[in-house]
Structures are given as C-alpha cells and as structure tokens.
Amino acid sequence: MENKRQRIVIVGGGFGGIELAKKLRNKEVDVTILDKHNYHTFQPLLYQVATGGLEADSIAFPIRKIFKGQKNLKFRVTEVKKVIPEENKLLTTIGAIHYDHLVIATGSTSNFFGQDEIQQNAMPMKSIPEALNLRSLILQNLEQSLITSEPTTKAELLNFVVVGGGPTGVETAGALAELKRHVLKNDYSEINIDQVNIYLIEGSPELLGPMSVQAQQKSQQFLEEMGVLVYTNARVKSYNGKTIELLDGRNISSATVIWSAGVKGVILDGLNPECTVRGNRLKVDRINKVECYQNIYAVGDVAAMITDETPNGHPGVAPAAIQQGTLLAKNLLNIIEGKPTENFKYFDKGSMATVGRNRAVVDIGKIRFQGIFAWFTWMFVHLMTLVGFRNKLIVFVNWVWSYFSYDRGTRLIIRPFIKGEKWKAINSLQTEESPQVGKTESPKV
Ligand SMILES: Cc1cc2nc3c(=O)[nH]c(=O)nc-3n(C[C@H](O)[C@H](O)[C@H](O)COP(=O)(O)OP(=O)(O)OC[C@H]3O[C@@H](n4cnc5c(N)ncnc54)[C@H](O)[C@@H]3O)c2cc1C
C-alpha cells in the first residue's frame, strides 16, 4: 500500500502559524504555509512605526528566510479567499490548494462593532501598511496645520485621538505625547505646542482592563504626567472625519482618530457560521480542532477555546498563539500516527505595557512593578521576541539613539496618506474578481 505523506496547509504566517510550521521541521509530513504578505509582522511594535520611532523593515521578517533549509515546507504569497471543507480545498488568489489537514492562523482585524461611519474615518493599526499610512496622516496633518489659520481646521489637525485604553492604545498615546514633547518642540517650532492635544478615550472606568489595579492606576498617572488627556467611562458615538462625538455629549475636533478599541477574528469564507463565537472567532476544542470539522484546526487570535477555566477563550496575545502552534504541531503528528493527543494548557507569562521613556508597567503573576525597571524589562522582552538578529540589532540601536537624542528618526512621508477604495486596491494582491480564484487545478505547492 502506498504510504502517502499527509499535507498540512497553514493559512497565516503570524506568531501561531510560524511556530507550528517550525515545529514540523524534518517530520514526515508536507507543510504548506500561505500568507498574503511575504513577511511576518511583529505587531507589538507597530505603534512605533506609526509614530516615526522605528523603520517598518525592522519589525518585519521575510517568511522564506524563517524557513530556509526546511525541506518539507513550501511557502506561497497568496490571499486565501474561501474554504470548501467537503472537498478539503482552499480557493486562493493563485488557484485551488488541497489539504489533508488545514490550520487557520489568520489572526484578527480591527473591530468597529458595525459602525460604518467610524470605520470609514478612523485609522486602524493592525498591519505594516496601516501603520505607515497612519504615519503619513500624522505627519501630513502637522504640515497642513502650518498653512492653516482657520481655528477649527487647525484644531482638527492638531488634536490626536486614540480610542481604546488597552496596551495598544496606552502605548500609542504615550508615543504621541513623546513626539509632541521632544520632536514637535524642535522640528516644528512654528506650531504652538499648547495647541497640540493627545486624547485617550476608554469606555470602561480604567485603562489596561485585564492588568492589575497598580498597573491601571500607574499607566493613567504616567500618561497624565506626559500631558495626555485621558477620558475613562467615555464611549464614542460617532466620528465623521472631523469631529468625534462621545455618548456623554462631549465633542473633540480631530482629523486623526486611531482605533484600538477592539479586534475580531479573521474568518475564512465557506466555514459553518455555527462554529463561530463572539468576536468572530472559531470555536475550537482542547486540541485546537474547530468544533464542526474533523480536519480543520485554528490557533491564535482567530481561535476561541471556551472551557470552564477560560469562558472567553485565551487572550489575544502572541504567547497564546505561539503556545497553541507548538502543541498543535505535536498533536497533528500524533493524530497522523494514531497516537493520543494532549490538551492545551496556557502558560500566562504576564502582561506589560510601556507608556514612554522610563515609564512602563509590568505584571508577572503576583509580582507587579512600574517605572524604569519595568521599562527596561519591556524593552528586553520585546527585543528578545523580535524575529531575526538584524531586526533586534536595528531596533536596539534605534532605541539607544532615541533615548540619548530624544528624537524619533523615521518621520518620512514616503507614500502620501490614502483611504477608501484607493487604499483597498493598493492592499489587495488581486481583485475579488481575480480570474485565478476558483481554478480547479492546484498551483505547484
Ligand atoms: C498594535 C498591536 C500591538 C500588540 N501588542 C502586543 C504585545 O505587546 N504583546 C503581545 O503578546 N501581543 C500583542 N499584540 C497581539 C499579537 O500581535 C497577536 O495576538 C498575535 O499576532 C496573534 O498571532 P496570530 O498568529 O493569531 O495572528 P497574526 O500574527 O495576526 O498573523 C496572521 C497572519 O495571517 C495572514 N492572513 C490573514 N488572513 C489571510 C488570508 N485570507 N490569506 C492569507 N493570509 C492571511 C496575515 O497576513 C498575518 O500574517 C498586539 C497586536 C497589535 C495589533
């Protein structure tokens, strides 16, 4: 009898997908990894790209390079459009791809909770192109403010609003405050610094919801010391591109609203909607198998493992995706060899957020600390988790340079800010009507 090697197809070269594929190195399976980008993105530092602190290249790493020499793996740059589970087939922008086992590791995207007007006008920050687009918008608005004398328009251009007081919102507001304090003062001497305002808007009573009370209070104190106007218990009602209206009746004029108020899973078309739970995530069992299917799995942000201990699933953080990817590799091999599988158990390594120079908050189990030591811890952990020695070195040099020079060196408008249809066109590999989608024969994978 022919001993056919099983083909594992992984959609998504993020933290979960990459770790899973790495763990299958030299195993008796064929692995195909598909991603719409040819690089892996280190999302925790996207806000530094958006605020001119780091080059985009230093937080991205070519996926091909990660798998150099991994003979049982093929990588293709393609966007997966649909799954046809009954045929074990994916429809992609390069044609149909068959699988024996499918792993969905597509991550998450910004959640605007169905508010179309906000989605059209606010800025998401989930990918490198989005972070660069935001950087251009911030810098263009600053430039525009210099040639505008009309007070309302000037206020719109100089008010920066971050919505969502989780780690991303806190870090972004802190970075904008540093840009104001250290860069605008020197490089934009014509701007009256007192007219530049950074707002952070959070719907719940405190920032950094899942962290300790100490971290919540200290992060707010740090931000306020840095001049950020923190509005807690404040919910956004509408945003038309010029004015953000809060439910309590307050209004802020702003042409730059950064949306970090929530995420939802990126689910592929063709999957049974009954397998999804709140937040657009796929309901998985304790080995990350999507509950409605026998050979489809999900890891990372897109997966929701609902158990008595984790009624909301695991947190949408890199360590959860990495740990799920690691164990799933082992379990897939066990399944193929007819051996018993092992249930997933999340090891919580702690949480941290940085607010700015010498200011961060860290919770590790029962240990909590804030301030300069927390800031060094944050930097160390992020440097160590960045992929690639070159990236680590570049980021380290950048941070040391910024620390001593008080500068944010990559304030470049390389491609002017764009939004709407133009943005969609530039960011999709091929259009929805791509003739390749739906081709029945497999490309060479
Ligand atoms: C701004 C920001 C800051 C963050 N900070 C932290 C932090 O400090 N610490 C922390 O632990 N976590 C942080 N996170 C969360 C962390 O980045 C995610 O939890 C983690 O990336 C999830 O990994 P993943 O593998 O599930 O998905 P991702 O890393 O998002 O990867 C998904 C991949 O799938 C690809 N993809 C999606 N759809 C398709 C498709 N249809 N076809 C082909 N490819 C597709 C994408 O291109 C992407 O490469 C942050 C996230 C953001 C956005």
Coordinates of C-alpha atoms and ligand atoms in Angstrom, one line a residue:
M1 CA 0.0 0.0 0.0
E2 CA 1.3 3.5 -0.9
N3 CA 2.4 5.4 2.2
K4 CA 1.2 8.9 1.2
R5 CA 2.6 11.8 3.2
Q6 CA -0.1 13.9 4.7
R7 CA -0.3 17.6 3.6
I8 CA -0.8 20.2 6.3
V9 CA -1.7 23.6 5.0
I10 CA -1.4 26.6 7.3
V11 CA -3.1 29.9 6.4
G12 CA -1.3 32.7 8.1
G13 CA 2.4 33.4 8.8
G14 CA 1.8 35.2 12.1
F15 CA 3.0 34.0 15.5
G16 CA 0.8 30.9 15.6
G17 CA 1.3 29.7 12.0
I18 CA 5.1 30.2 12.0
E19 CA 5.6 28.4 15.3
L20 CA 3.5 25.5 14.2
A21 CA 5.4 25.2 10.9
K22 CA 8.8 25.4 12.6
K23 CA 7.9 22.5 14.9
L24 CA 7.1 20.4 11.9
R25 CA 10.7 20.7 10.5
N26 CA 12.1 17.3 9.4
K27 CA 8.9 15.5 10.2
E28 CA 7.2 13.0 7.8
V29 CA 4.6 15.5 6.6
D30 CA 4.4 18.1 3.8
V31 CA 3.8 21.6 5.1
T32 CA 2.5 24.5 3.0
I33 CA 2.2 27.9 4.6
L34 CA 0.2 30.6 2.9
D35 CA 0.2 34.3 3.7
K36 CA -0.9 37.4 1.8
H37 CA 2.3 39.1 2.8
N38 CA 5.8 37.7 2.2
Y39 CA 6.8 38.7 5.7
H40 CA 6.0 38.1 9.3
T41 CA 4.9 41.1 11.2
F42 CA 5.9 41.8 14.8
Q43 CA 2.6 43.6 15.7
P44 CA 3.6 44.7 19.3
L45 CA 5.9 47.4 17.8
L46 CA 3.5 48.7 15.0
Y47 CA 2.7 51.8 17.1
Q48 CA 6.4 52.8 17.0
V49 CA 6.3 52.6 13.2
A50 CA 3.2 54.7 13.1
T51 CA 4.7 57.4 15.3
G52 CA 8.0 57.5 13.5
G53 CA 10.1 55.7 16.1
L54 CA 11.1 52.6 14.0
E55 CA 11.5 51.7 10.4
A56 CA 8.8 49.3 9.1
D57 CA 11.5 46.9 7.9
S58 CA 12.9 46.4 11.4
I59 CA 9.6 44.8 12.7
A60 CA 9.1 42.6 9.6
F61 CA 10.9 39.4 8.6
P62 CA 10.8 37.5 5.3
I63 CA 8.8 34.3 5.8
R64 CA 11.0 32.5 3.3
K65 CA 14.1 33.3 5.4
I66 CA 12.5 31.9 8.6
F67 CA 12.1 28.5 6.8
K68 CA 15.4 28.5 5.0
G69 CA 16.5 24.8 4.6
Q70 CA 13.2 23.4 5.9
K71 CA 12.8 20.8 3.1
N72 CA 9.3 19.6 3.9
L73 CA 7.9 23.2 3.7
K74 CA 6.6 25.3 0.8
F75 CA 5.6 28.9 1.2
R76 CA 3.3 30.8 -1.2
V77 CA 2.3 34.5 -1.1
T78 CA -1.4 34.4 -1.7
E79 CA -4.7 35.5 -0.1
V80 CA -7.0 32.7 0.8
K81 CA -10.5 33.6 -0.2
K82 CA -12.5 30.5 0.7
V83 CA -12.5 27.0 2.2
I84 CA -14.5 24.2 0.7
P85 CA -14.4 21.8 3.7
E86 CA -16.3 18.9 1.9
E87 CA -13.6 18.9 -0.8
N88 CA -10.6 19.6 1.5
K89 CA -9.8 22.5 -0.7
L90 CA -8.9 26.2 -0.4
L91 CA -9.6 28.8 -3.1
T92 CA -6.8 31.3 -3.2
T93 CA -5.6 34.1 -5.5
I94 CA -3.2 31.7 -7.1
G95 CA -5.7 28.9 -7.6
A96 CA -7.1 25.9 -5.6
I97 CA -5.0 24.3 -2.9
H98 CA -5.8 20.9 -1.4
Y99 CA -5.1 19.8 2.1
D100 CA -5.3 16.8 4.4
H101 CA -5.2 18.9 7.5
L102 CA -6.0 22.7 7.5
V103 CA -4.8 25.1 10.1
I104 CA -6.3 28.5 10.2
A105 CA -3.9 31.0 11.8
T106 CA -5.3 34.2 10.2
G107 CA -5.2 36.4 13.4
S108 CA -7.5 39.3 13.9
T109 CA -8.5 42.6 12.5
S110 CA -9.9 45.9 13.9
N111 CA -13.4 45.6 15.2
F112 CA -15.6 48.7 14.6
F113 CA -18.6 46.9 16.0
G114 CA -20.7 47.6 12.9
Q115 CA -20.2 51.4 13.0
D116 CA -19.6 52.0 9.3
E117 CA -19.0 55.8 9.6
I118 CA -16.3 55.3 12.2
Q119 CA -14.7 52.5 10.1
Q120 CA -14.6 54.8 7.1
N121 CA -12.9 57.7 9.0
A122 CA -10.9 56.2 11.9
M123 CA -7.4 54.7 11.4
P124 CA -6.8 51.0 12.2
M125 CA -3.3 49.8 13.1
K126 CA -3.1 46.1 12.6
S127 CA -0.6 45.8 9.8
I128 CA 2.6 47.5 8.5
P129 CA 0.8 49.2 5.5
E130 CA -1.8 50.5 8.0
A131 CA 0.9 51.8 10.4
L132 CA 2.7 53.5 7.5
N133 CA -0.5 55.1 6.3
L134 CA -1.1 56.4 9.8
R135 CA 2.4 57.8 10.0
S136 CA 1.8 59.7 6.8
L137 CA -1.5 61.0 8.1
I138 CA 0.0 62.3 11.3
L139 CA 2.9 64.0 9.5
Q140 CA 0.7 65.4 6.8
N141 CA -1.7 66.9 9.3
L142 CA 1.2 68.5 11.1
E143 CA 2.5 70.0 7.9
Q144 CA -1.0 71.1 6.9
S145 CA -1.5 72.8 10.3
L146 CA 1.3 75.2 9.4
I147 CA -0.5 76.6 6.4
T148 CA -3.9 76.8 8.0
S149 CA -5.1 79.7 10.0
E150 CA -8.8 78.8 10.4
P151 CA -9.1 77.9 14.1
T152 CA -11.5 74.9 13.8
T153 CA -9.4 73.3 11.0
K154 CA -6.2 73.9 12.9
A155 CA -7.7 72.2 16.0
E156 CA -8.8 69.2 13.8
L157 CA -5.2 68.9 12.5
L158 CA -3.5 69.3 15.9
N159 CA -5.8 67.1 18.0
F160 CA -4.9 63.4 18.0
V161 CA -7.4 61.0 19.5
V162 CA -6.6 57.3 20.4
V163 CA -9.7 55.2 21.1
G164 CA -9.3 52.2 23.4
G165 CA -7.3 52.1 26.6
G166 CA -5.8 48.6 26.2
P167 CA -2.0 48.2 25.8
T168 CA -2.0 49.3 22.2
G169 CA -4.0 52.5 23.0
V170 CA -1.9 53.3 26.0
E171 CA 1.4 52.8 24.1
T172 CA 0.2 54.8 21.1
A173 CA -1.0 57.7 23.2
G174 CA 2.3 57.7 25.1
A175 CA 4.3 57.7 21.9
L176 CA 2.3 60.6 20.5
A177 CA 2.9 62.5 23.7
E178 CA 6.7 62.0 23.3
L179 CA 6.5 63.1 19.7
K180 CA 4.8 66.3 20.9
R181 CA 7.2 66.9 23.8
H182 CA 10.5 66.1 22.2
V183 CA 10.1 66.4 18.4
L184 CA 7.5 69.0 17.6
K185 CA 9.1 71.4 20.0
N186 CA 12.3 71.3 18.0
D187 CA 11.3 70.5 14.4
Y188 CA 8.0 72.3 14.2
S189 CA 8.9 75.5 16.1
E190 CA 6.1 77.4 14.3
I191 CA 3.5 75.1 15.9
N192 CA 2.2 76.4 19.3
I193 CA 2.8 73.2 21.3
D194 CA -0.1 74.2 23.7
Q195 CA -2.5 73.7 20.8
V196 CA -1.4 70.1 20.2
N197 CA -3.6 67.7 22.2
I198 CA -3.4 63.9 22.6
Y199 CA -6.6 62.3 23.9
L200 CA -7.0 58.7 25.0
I201 CA -10.6 57.6 25.2
E202 CA -11.6 54.4 27.1
G203 CA -15.1 53.1 27.6
S204 CA -14.5 51.4 31.0
P205 CA -13.6 53.1 34.3
E206 CA -9.9 52.1 34.0
L207 CA -7.1 51.7 31.4
L208 CA -5.4 48.3 30.8
G209 CA -8.5 46.4 31.7
P210 CA -7.0 42.9 32.3
M211 CA -4.0 44.1 34.3
S212 CA -3.6 44.8 38.0
V213 CA -5.0 47.8 39.7
Q214 CA -1.5 49.1 40.3
A215 CA -0.7 48.9 36.5
Q216 CA -4.0 50.5 35.7
Q217 CA -3.6 53.5 38.0
K218 CA 0.1 54.0 37.3
S219 CA -0.3 53.9 33.5
Q220 CA -3.0 56.6 33.7
Q221 CA -0.8 58.7 36.1
F222 CA 2.2 58.3 33.7
L223 CA 0.1 59.4 30.7
E224 CA -1.4 62.4 32.5
E225 CA 2.1 63.5 33.6
M226 CA 3.1 63.4 29.9
G227 CA 0.1 65.6 29.1
V228 CA -2.3 63.1 27.6
L229 CA -5.9 63.9 28.2
V230 CA -7.4 60.6 29.5
Y231 CA -11.1 60.2 29.3
T232 CA -12.3 57.0 31.0
N233 CA -16.0 55.9 31.1
A234 CA -16.2 57.6 27.7
R235 CA -17.8 55.9 24.7
V236 CA -17.6 57.0 21.1
K237 CA -20.9 57.7 19.5
S238 CA -19.8 58.9 16.0
Y239 CA -16.9 60.1 14.0
N240 CA -17.3 61.9 10.7
G241 CA -13.6 62.5 9.9
K242 CA -13.7 65.9 11.6
T243 CA -15.4 65.6 14.9
I244 CA -15.6 62.7 17.3
E245 CA -18.7 62.7 19.4
L246 CA -18.9 60.9 22.7
L247 CA -22.1 59.4 24.2
D248 CA -21.9 61.8 27.2
G249 CA -22.3 64.7 24.8
R250 CA -18.6 65.8 24.6
N251 CA -17.1 66.6 21.2
I252 CA -13.5 66.7 20.0
S253 CA -12.4 68.2 16.7
S254 CA -9.9 65.8 15.2
A255 CA -8.7 64.7 11.8
T256 CA -6.7 61.8 13.3
V257 CA -8.6 59.2 15.2
I258 CA -6.6 56.0 15.9
W259 CA -8.9 53.0 16.5
S260 CA -7.6 50.4 19.0
A261 CA -10.9 49.7 20.7
G262 CA -11.2 46.0 19.8
V263 CA -10.5 43.2 17.4
K264 CA -12.3 40.4 15.8
G265 CA -11.1 37.2 14.2
V266 CA -10.3 36.9 10.5
I267 CA -12.6 34.0 9.5
L268 CA -12.4 32.5 6.0
D269 CA -15.5 32.3 3.9
G270 CA -17.0 28.8 3.5
L271 CA -16.8 27.8 7.1
N272 CA -20.0 26.9 9.0
P273 CA -21.1 30.1 10.9
E274 CA -22.2 27.8 13.7
C275 CA -18.6 27.2 14.5
T276 CA -18.0 30.8 15.4
V277 CA -18.4 32.6 18.7
R278 CA -18.5 36.2 19.9
G279 CA -15.7 38.3 18.4
N280 CA -15.8 36.3 15.1
R281 CA -13.6 33.6 16.4
L282 CA -13.7 29.9 15.6
K283 CA -14.8 27.6 18.4
V284 CA -12.1 25.1 19.0
D285 CA -11.8 22.1 21.3
R286 CA -8.9 21.5 23.7
I287 CA -6.5 20.4 20.9
N288 CA -7.5 23.5 18.7
K289 CA -9.7 21.5 16.4
V290 CA -12.5 23.6 15.0
E291 CA -15.6 22.0 16.6
C292 CA -17.6 21.4 13.4
Y293 CA -14.9 19.7 11.4
Q294 CA -12.6 16.6 11.7
N295 CA -9.5 18.0 9.9
I296 CA -9.7 21.8 10.4
Y297 CA -7.8 23.5 13.2
A298 CA -7.4 27.1 14.4
V299 CA -4.7 28.7 16.5
G300 CA -4.0 32.2 17.9
D301 CA -6.3 35.2 17.8
V302 CA -8.8 33.6 15.5
A303 CA -9.4 30.6 17.9
A304 CA -11.7 30.6 20.9
M305 CA -11.1 27.7 23.3
I306 CA -14.0 28.0 25.5
T307 CA -13.7 26.0 28.7
D308 CA -14.8 26.4 32.4
E309 CA -11.4 27.9 33.1
T310 CA -11.4 30.1 30.0
P311 CA -15.0 31.2 29.4
N312 CA -13.9 33.9 27.0
G313 CA -11.1 31.8 25.4
H314 CA -7.5 32.8 25.7
P315 CA -6.2 36.3 25.5
G316 CA -5.3 37.6 22.0
V317 CA -1.6 37.8 22.6
A318 CA 1.5 36.4 20.9
P319 CA 2.4 33.9 23.6
A320 CA -1.1 32.2 23.4
A321 CA -0.7 31.9 19.6
I322 CA 2.9 30.5 19.9
Q323 CA 2.0 28.0 22.6
Q324 CA -1.1 26.8 20.6
G325 CA 1.0 26.4 17.5
T326 CA 3.7 24.5 19.3
L327 CA 1.3 22.0 20.8
L328 CA -0.8 21.6 17.7
A329 CA 2.3 20.5 15.7
K330 CA 2.8 17.7 18.2
N331 CA -0.9 16.8 18.2
L332 CA -1.1 16.7 14.4
L333 CA 1.8 14.3 14.3
N334 CA 0.1 12.2 17.0
I335 CA -3.2 12.2 15.1
I336 CA -1.4 11.1 11.8
E337 CA 0.4 8.3 13.7
G338 CA -2.8 7.2 15.5
K339 CA -1.4 8.2 19.0
P340 CA -3.3 10.0 21.8
T341 CA -3.4 13.8 21.8
E342 CA -2.6 16.2 24.6
N343 CA -4.9 19.0 25.8
F344 CA -3.7 22.6 25.6
K345 CA -2.9 24.5 28.8
Y346 CA -2.0 28.1 28.5
F347 CA 1.1 29.3 30.5
D348 CA 0.5 33.0 31.2
K349 CA 3.9 34.7 31.2
G350 CA 2.4 38.0 32.4
S351 CA 1.5 41.3 30.8
M352 CA 3.2 44.6 30.2
A353 CA 2.8 48.0 28.5
T354 CA 5.1 50.9 28.0
V355 CA 3.9 54.4 28.3
G356 CA 7.1 56.2 27.4
R357 CA 10.7 56.9 28.3
N358 CA 11.4 55.3 31.7
R359 CA 7.8 54.5 32.2
A360 CA 6.2 51.1 31.9
V361 CA 4.0 48.7 33.9
V362 CA 4.6 45.0 34.3
D363 CA 2.5 42.2 35.9
I364 CA 4.2 38.8 36.2
G365 CA 2.0 36.5 38.3
K366 CA 1.7 38.2 41.7
I367 CA 4.8 40.4 41.0
R368 CA 3.9 43.9 39.9
F369 CA 6.3 46.7 39.2
Q370 CA 6.2 50.0 37.3
G371 CA 8.7 52.7 36.2
I372 CA 12.2 52.5 34.9
F373 CA 12.9 48.8 35.7
A374 CA 9.5 47.9 34.1
W375 CA 10.6 49.9 31.1
F376 CA 13.9 48.0 30.7
T377 CA 12.0 44.7 31.2
W378 CA 9.5 45.7 28.5
M379 CA 12.4 46.6 26.1
F380 CA 14.3 43.4 26.8
V381 CA 11.3 41.1 26.3
H382 CA 10.3 42.8 23.0
L383 CA 13.9 42.7 21.7
M384 CA 14.2 39.0 22.5
T385 CA 10.9 38.1 20.8
L386 CA 11.7 40.1 17.6
V387 CA 12.4 37.7 14.8
G388 CA 16.0 37.9 13.3
F389 CA 19.3 39.2 14.7
R390 CA 19.4 42.1 12.3
N391 CA 16.0 43.3 13.4
K392 CA 17.0 43.0 17.1
L393 CA 20.1 45.0 16.4
I394 CA 18.4 47.7 14.4
V395 CA 15.7 48.2 16.9
F396 CA 18.2 48.2 19.8
V397 CA 20.3 50.9 18.0
N398 CA 17.2 52.9 17.2
W399 CA 16.1 52.8 20.9
V400 CA 19.5 53.8 22.2
W401 CA 19.7 56.6 19.7
S402 CA 16.3 57.9 20.6
Y403 CA 17.0 57.7 24.3
F404 CA 20.0 59.9 24.0
S405 CA 18.9 62.2 21.2
Y406 CA 15.2 62.5 22.2
D407 CA 14.5 62.1 18.5
R408 CA 12.1 59.8 16.5
G409 CA 14.1 59.4 13.4
T410 CA 11.8 58.0 10.7
R411 CA 9.4 60.8 10.2
L412 CA 9.0 60.3 6.5
I413 CA 6.0 60.7 4.2
I414 CA 7.1 58.1 1.6
R415 CA 3.7 57.4 0.3
P416 CA 1.0 60.0 1.0
F417 CA -1.9 59.0 3.2
I418 CA -4.7 57.3 1.3
K419 CA -8.1 56.0 2.4
G420 CA -11.2 54.3 0.9
E421 CA -11.3 52.5 -2.4
K422 CA -7.7 53.5 -3.3
W423 CA -6.5 52.0 -0.1
K424 CA -8.4 48.8 -0.7
A425 CA -6.9 48.5 -4.2
I426 CA -3.4 49.0 -3.1
N427 CA -3.6 46.5 -0.3
S428 CA -5.2 43.6 -2.1
L429 CA -3.0 41.2 -4.0
Q430 CA -5.6 40.7 -6.7
T431 CA -9.1 42.0 -7.0
E432 CA -12.1 40.0 -5.8
E433 CA -12.8 39.0 -9.5
S434 CA -9.3 37.6 -9.9
P435 CA -9.6 35.0 -12.7
Q436 CA -7.3 32.7 -10.8
V437 CA -9.6 32.3 -7.9
G438 CA -11.6 29.2 -8.2
K439 CA -9.3 27.5 -10.7
T440 CA -9.6 23.8 -10.1
E441 CA -6.1 22.6 -10.6
S442 CA -3.6 23.2 -7.8
P443 CA -0.7 25.5 -8.3
K444 CA 2.7 23.9 -7.6
V445 CA 2.6 23.6 -3.8
Ligands
LIG1 C1 -0.8 47.1 17.6 C2 -0.7 45.8 18.3 C3 0.1 45.6 19.4 C4 0.2 44.4 20.1 N1 0.9 44.2 21.2 C5 1.1 43.0 21.8 C6 2.0 42.8 22.8 O1 2.7 43.8 23.3 N2 2.2 41.6 23.3 C7 1.5 40.5 22.8 O2 1.7 39.4 23.3 N3 0.6 40.6 21.8 C8 0.4 41.9 21.3 N4 -0.5 42.0 20.2 C9 -1.3 40.9 19.8 C10 -0.5 39.9 19.0 O3 0.2 40.6 18.0 C11 -1.4 38.9 18.4 O4 -2.1 38.2 19.5 C12 -0.7 37.8 17.6 O5 -0.1 38.5 16.4 C13 -1.6 36.7 17.1 O6 -0.9 35.8 16.3 P1 -1.7 35.0 15.2 O7 -0.7 34.0 14.7 O8 -3.0 34.5 15.7 O9 -2.0 36.1 14.1 P2 -1.2 37.2 13.3 O10 0.2 37.4 14.0 O11 -2.0 38.4 13.2 O12 -0.9 36.6 11.9 C14 -2.0 36.4 11.0 C15 -1.4 36.2 9.6 O13 -2.4 35.7 8.8 C16 -2.3 36.4 7.5 N5 -3.6 36.3 6.9 C17 -4.8 36.7 7.4 N6 -5.8 36.4 6.5 C18 -5.2 35.8 5.5 C19 -5.8 35.3 4.3 N7 -7.1 35.3 4.0 N8 -4.9 34.7 3.4 C20 -3.6 34.7 3.6 N9 -3.0 35.2 4.8 C21 -3.8 35.7 5.7 C22 -1.8 37.8 7.8 O14 -1.2 38.4 6.7 C23 -0.9 37.5 9.0 O15 0.5 37.4 8.6 C24 -0.6 43.3 19.6 C25 -1.3 43.4 18.4 C26 -1.4 44.7 17.8 C27 -2.2 44.8 16.5

